[in-house]
Coordinates of N, CA and C in Angstrom, one line a residue:
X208 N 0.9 -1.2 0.0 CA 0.0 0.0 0.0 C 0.9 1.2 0.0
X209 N 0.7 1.9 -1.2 CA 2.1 3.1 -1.1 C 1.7 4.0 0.3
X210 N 0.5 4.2 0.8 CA 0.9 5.2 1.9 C 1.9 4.5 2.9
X211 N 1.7 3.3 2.9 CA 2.5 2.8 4.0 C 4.0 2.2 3.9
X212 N 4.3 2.4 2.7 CA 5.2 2.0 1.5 C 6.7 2.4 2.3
X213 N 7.2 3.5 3.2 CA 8.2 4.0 3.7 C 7.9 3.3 5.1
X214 N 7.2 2.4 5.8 CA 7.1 1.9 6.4 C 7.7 0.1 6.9
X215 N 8.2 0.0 7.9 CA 9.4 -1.0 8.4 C 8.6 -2.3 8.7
X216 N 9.2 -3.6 8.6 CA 8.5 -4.5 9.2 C 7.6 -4.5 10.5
X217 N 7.9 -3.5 11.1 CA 7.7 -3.7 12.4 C 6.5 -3.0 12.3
X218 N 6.7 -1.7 11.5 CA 5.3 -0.9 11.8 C 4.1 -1.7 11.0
X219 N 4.5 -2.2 9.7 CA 3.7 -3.0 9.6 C 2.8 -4.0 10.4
X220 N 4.1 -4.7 10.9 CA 3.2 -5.2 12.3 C 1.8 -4.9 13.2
X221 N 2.4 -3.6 13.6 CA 1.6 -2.7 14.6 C 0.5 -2.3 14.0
X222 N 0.5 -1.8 12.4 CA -1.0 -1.5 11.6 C -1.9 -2.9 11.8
X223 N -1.2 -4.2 11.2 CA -2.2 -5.0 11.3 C -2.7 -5.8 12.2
X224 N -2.1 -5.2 13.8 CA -2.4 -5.7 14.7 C -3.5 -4.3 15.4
X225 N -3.3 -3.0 15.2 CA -4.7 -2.2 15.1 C -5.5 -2.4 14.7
X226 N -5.3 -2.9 13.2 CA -6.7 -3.0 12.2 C -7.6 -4.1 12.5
X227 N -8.9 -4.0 12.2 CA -9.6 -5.2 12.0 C -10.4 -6.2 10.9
X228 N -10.1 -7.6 11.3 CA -10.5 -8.2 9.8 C -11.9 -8.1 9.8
X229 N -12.4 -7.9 8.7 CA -13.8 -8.2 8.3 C -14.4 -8.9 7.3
X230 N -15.3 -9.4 7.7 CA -15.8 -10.4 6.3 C -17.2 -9.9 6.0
X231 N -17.3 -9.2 4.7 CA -19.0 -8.9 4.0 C -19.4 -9.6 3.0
X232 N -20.7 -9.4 2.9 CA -21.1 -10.3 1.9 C -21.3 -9.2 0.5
X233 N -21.7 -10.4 -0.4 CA -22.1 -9.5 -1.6 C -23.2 -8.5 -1.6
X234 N -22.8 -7.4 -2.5 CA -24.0 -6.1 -2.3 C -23.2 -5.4 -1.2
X235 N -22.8 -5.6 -0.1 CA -22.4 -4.5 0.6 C -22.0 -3.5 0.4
X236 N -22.8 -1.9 0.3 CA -21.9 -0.7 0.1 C -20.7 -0.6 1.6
X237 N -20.0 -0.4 0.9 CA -18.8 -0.1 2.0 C -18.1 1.3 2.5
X238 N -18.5 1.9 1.3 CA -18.5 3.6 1.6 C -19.3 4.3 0.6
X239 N -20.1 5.1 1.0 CA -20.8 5.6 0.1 C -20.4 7.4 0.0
X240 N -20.7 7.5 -1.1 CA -20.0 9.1 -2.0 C -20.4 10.1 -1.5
X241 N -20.0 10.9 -0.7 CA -20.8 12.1 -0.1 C -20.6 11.7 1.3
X242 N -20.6 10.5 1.8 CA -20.4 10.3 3.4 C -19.7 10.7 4.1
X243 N -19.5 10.9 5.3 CA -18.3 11.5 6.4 C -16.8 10.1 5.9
X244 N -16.0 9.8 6.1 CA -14.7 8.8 6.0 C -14.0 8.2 7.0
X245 N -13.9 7.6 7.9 CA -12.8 7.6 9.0 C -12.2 6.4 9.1
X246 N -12.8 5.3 7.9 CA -11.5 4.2 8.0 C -10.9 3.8 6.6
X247 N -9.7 3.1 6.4 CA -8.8 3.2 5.5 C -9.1 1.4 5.0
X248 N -9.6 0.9 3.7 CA -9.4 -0.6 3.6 C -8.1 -1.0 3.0
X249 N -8.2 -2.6 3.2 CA -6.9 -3.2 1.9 C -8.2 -4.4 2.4
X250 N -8.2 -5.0 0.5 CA -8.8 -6.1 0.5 C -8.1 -7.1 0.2
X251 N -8.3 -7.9 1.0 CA -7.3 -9.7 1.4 C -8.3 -10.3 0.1
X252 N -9.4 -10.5 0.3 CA -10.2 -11.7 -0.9 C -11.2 -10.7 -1.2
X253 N -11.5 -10.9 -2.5 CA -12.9 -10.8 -3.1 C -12.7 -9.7 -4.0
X254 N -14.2 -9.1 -4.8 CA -13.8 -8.2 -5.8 C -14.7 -7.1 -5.0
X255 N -14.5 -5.5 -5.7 CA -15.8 -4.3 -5.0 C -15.5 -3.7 -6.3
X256 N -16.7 -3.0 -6.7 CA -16.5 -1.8 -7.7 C -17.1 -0.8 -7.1
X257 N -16.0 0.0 -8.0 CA -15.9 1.4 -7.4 C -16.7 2.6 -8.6
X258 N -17.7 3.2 -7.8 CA -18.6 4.3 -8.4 C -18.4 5.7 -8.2
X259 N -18.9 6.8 -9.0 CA -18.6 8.2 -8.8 C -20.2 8.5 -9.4
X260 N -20.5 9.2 -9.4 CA -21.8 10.1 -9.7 C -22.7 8.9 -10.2
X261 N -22.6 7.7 -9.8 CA -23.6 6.2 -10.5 C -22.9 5.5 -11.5
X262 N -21.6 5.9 -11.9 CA -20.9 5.6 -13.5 C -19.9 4.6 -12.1
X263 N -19.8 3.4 -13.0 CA -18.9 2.4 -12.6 C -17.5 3.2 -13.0
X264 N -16.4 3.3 -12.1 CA -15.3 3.8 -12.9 C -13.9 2.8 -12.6
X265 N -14.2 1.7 -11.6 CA -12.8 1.1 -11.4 C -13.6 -0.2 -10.9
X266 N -12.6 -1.3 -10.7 CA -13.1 -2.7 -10.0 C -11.4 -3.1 -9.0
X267 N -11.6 -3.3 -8.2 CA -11.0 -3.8 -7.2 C -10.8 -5.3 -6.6
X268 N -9.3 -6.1 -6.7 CA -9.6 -7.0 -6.1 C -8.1 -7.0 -5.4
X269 N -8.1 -8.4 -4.6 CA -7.1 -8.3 -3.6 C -5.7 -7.8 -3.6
X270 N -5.1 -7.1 -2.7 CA -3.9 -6.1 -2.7 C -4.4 -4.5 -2.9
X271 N -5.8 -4.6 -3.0 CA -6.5 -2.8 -3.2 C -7.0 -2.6 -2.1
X272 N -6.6 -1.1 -2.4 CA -7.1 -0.6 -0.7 C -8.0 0.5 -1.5
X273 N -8.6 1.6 -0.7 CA -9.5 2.6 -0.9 C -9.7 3.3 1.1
X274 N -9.8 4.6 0.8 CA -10.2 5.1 2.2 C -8.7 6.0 2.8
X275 N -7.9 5.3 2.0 CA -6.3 6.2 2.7 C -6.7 7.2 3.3
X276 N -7.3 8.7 2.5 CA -7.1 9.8 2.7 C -8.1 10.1 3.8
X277 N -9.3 9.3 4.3 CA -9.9 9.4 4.9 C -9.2 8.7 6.8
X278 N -7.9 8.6 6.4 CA -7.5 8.8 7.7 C -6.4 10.1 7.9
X279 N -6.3 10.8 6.9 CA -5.8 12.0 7.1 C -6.9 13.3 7.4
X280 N -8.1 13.0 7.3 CA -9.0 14.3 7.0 C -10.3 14.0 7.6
X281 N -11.2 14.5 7.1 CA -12.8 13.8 7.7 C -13.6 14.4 6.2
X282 N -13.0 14.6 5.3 CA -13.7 15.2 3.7 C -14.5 14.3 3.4
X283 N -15.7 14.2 3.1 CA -16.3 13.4 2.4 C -16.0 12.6 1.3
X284 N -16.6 11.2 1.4 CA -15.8 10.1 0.2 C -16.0 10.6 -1.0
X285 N -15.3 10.4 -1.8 CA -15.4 11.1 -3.5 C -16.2 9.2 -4.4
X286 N -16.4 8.5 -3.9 CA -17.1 7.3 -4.3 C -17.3 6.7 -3.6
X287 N -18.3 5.8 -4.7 CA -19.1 4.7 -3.7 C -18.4 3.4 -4.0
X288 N -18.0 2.9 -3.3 CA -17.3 0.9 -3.5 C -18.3 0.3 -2.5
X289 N -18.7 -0.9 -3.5 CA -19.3 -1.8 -3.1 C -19.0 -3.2 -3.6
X290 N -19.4 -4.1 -2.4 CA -18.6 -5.6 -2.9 C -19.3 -6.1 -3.8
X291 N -18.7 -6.6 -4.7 CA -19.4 -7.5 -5.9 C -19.7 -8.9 -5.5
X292 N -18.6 -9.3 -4.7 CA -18.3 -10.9 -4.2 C -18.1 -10.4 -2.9
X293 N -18.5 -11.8 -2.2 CA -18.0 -12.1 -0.4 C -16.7 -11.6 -0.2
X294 N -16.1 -10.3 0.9 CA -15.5 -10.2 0.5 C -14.5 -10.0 1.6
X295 N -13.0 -10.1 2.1 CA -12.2 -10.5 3.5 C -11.8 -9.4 3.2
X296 N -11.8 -8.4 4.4 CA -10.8 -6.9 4.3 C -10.1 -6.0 5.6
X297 N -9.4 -5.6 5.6 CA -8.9 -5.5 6.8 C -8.9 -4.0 6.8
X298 N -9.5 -3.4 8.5 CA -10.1 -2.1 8.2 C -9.4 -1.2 9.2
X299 N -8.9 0.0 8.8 CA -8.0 0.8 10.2 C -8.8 1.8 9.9
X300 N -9.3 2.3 11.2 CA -9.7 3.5 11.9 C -9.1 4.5 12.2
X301 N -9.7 5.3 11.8 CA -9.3 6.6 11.9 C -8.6 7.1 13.4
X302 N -9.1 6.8 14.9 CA -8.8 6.7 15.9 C -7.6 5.9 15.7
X303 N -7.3 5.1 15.9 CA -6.4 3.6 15.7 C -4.7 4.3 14.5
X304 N -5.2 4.7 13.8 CA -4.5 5.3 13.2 C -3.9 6.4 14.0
X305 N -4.7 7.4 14.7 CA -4.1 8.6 15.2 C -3.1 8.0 16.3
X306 N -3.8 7.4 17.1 CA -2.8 6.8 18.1 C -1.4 6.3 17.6
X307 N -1.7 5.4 16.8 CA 0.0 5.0 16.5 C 0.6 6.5 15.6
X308 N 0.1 7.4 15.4 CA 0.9 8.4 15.2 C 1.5 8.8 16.5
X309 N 0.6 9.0 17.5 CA 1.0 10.0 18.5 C 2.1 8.3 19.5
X310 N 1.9 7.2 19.2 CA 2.6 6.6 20.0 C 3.9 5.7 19.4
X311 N 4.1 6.0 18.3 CA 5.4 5.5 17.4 C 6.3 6.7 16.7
X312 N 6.9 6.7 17.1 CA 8.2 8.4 17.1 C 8.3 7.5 15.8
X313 N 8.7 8.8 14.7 CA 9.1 8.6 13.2 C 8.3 8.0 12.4
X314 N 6.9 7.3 13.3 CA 5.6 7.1 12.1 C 5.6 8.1 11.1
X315 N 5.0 9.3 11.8 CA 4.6 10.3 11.3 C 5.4 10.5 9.7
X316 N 6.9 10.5 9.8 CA 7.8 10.8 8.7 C 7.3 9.8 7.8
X317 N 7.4 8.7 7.7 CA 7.5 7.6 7.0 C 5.9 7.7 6.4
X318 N 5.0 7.9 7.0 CA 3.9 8.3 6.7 C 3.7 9.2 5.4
X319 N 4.4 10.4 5.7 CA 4.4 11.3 4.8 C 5.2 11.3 3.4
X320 N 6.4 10.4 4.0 CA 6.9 9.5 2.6 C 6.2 9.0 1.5
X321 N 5.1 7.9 2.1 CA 4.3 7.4 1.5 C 3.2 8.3 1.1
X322 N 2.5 9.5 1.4 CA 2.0 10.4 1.2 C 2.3 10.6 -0.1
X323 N 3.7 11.3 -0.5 CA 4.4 12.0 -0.8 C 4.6 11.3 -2.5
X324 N 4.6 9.8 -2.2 CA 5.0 8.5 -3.2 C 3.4 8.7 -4.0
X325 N 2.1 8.4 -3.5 CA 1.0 8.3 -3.7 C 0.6 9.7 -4.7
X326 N 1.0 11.2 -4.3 CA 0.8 12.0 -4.9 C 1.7 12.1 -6.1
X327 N 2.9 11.5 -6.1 CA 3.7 11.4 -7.6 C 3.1 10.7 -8.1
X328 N 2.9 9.4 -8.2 CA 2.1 8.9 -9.1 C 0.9 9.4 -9.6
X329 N 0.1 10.1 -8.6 CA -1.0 10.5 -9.4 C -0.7 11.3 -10.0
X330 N 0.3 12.7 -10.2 CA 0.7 13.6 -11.3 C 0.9 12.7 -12.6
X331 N 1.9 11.7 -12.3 CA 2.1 11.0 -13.3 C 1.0 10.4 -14.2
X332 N 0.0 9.9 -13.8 CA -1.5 9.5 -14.0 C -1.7 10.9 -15.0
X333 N -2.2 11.9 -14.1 CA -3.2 12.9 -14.7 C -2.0 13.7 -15.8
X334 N -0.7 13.1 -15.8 CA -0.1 14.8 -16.9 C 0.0 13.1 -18.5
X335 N 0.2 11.9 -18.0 CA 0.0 10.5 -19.4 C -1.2 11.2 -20.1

């Protein structure tokens, strides 16, 4: 996950020992467009597609995440993802998140690395 991408075995550790697994079924909306945001996914199994104004615009399956920025902020989701298939995902909280900022010296940096990684590529995206 590039945000977490400047991140060490260990902190890895500590995210997926915050986070929690979840299992949904098919049809689940998981975030809907316009809503408040405060957790960040990565999907272990299954597929979700991803919507903007009702237009299908992406499909998602395991190694995808969605929600990143919604542990930086509280901005409303810019799309709706919903599971297509049964689907295993592992979910960090916006709380849960804050804390290992305020309780792991040098999160914060490595954090912003991965920030930093995520926003280059998308220049690179939008200037192709």
């Amino acid at each position: 996950v590039p945000l977490f991408s400047a991140c060490s075995k260990k902190d890895l550790q500590l995210i997926n020992r915050r986070a929690e697994h979840v299992e949904v079924p098919a049809g689940k909306v998981l975030v809907r467009e316009g809503a408040a945001g405060a957790e960040f996914f990565v999907i272990l199994d299954g597929t979700a597609e991803v919507s903007m104004h009702g237009k299908k615009v992406a499909t998602l399956g395991p190694g995808s995440f969605f929600g990143d920025l919604a542990l930086l902020d509280k901005a409303p989701r810019n799309a709706t993802v919903t599971a297509v298939t049964p689907m295993e995902l592992m979910v960090l909280g916006q709380r849960e998140f804050g804390s290992m900022i305020d309780e792991v010296p040098g999160f914060a940096h490595k954090l912003l690395s991965g920030l930093a990684h995520r926003l280059r590529e998308y220049d690179v995206k939008t200037w192709e």
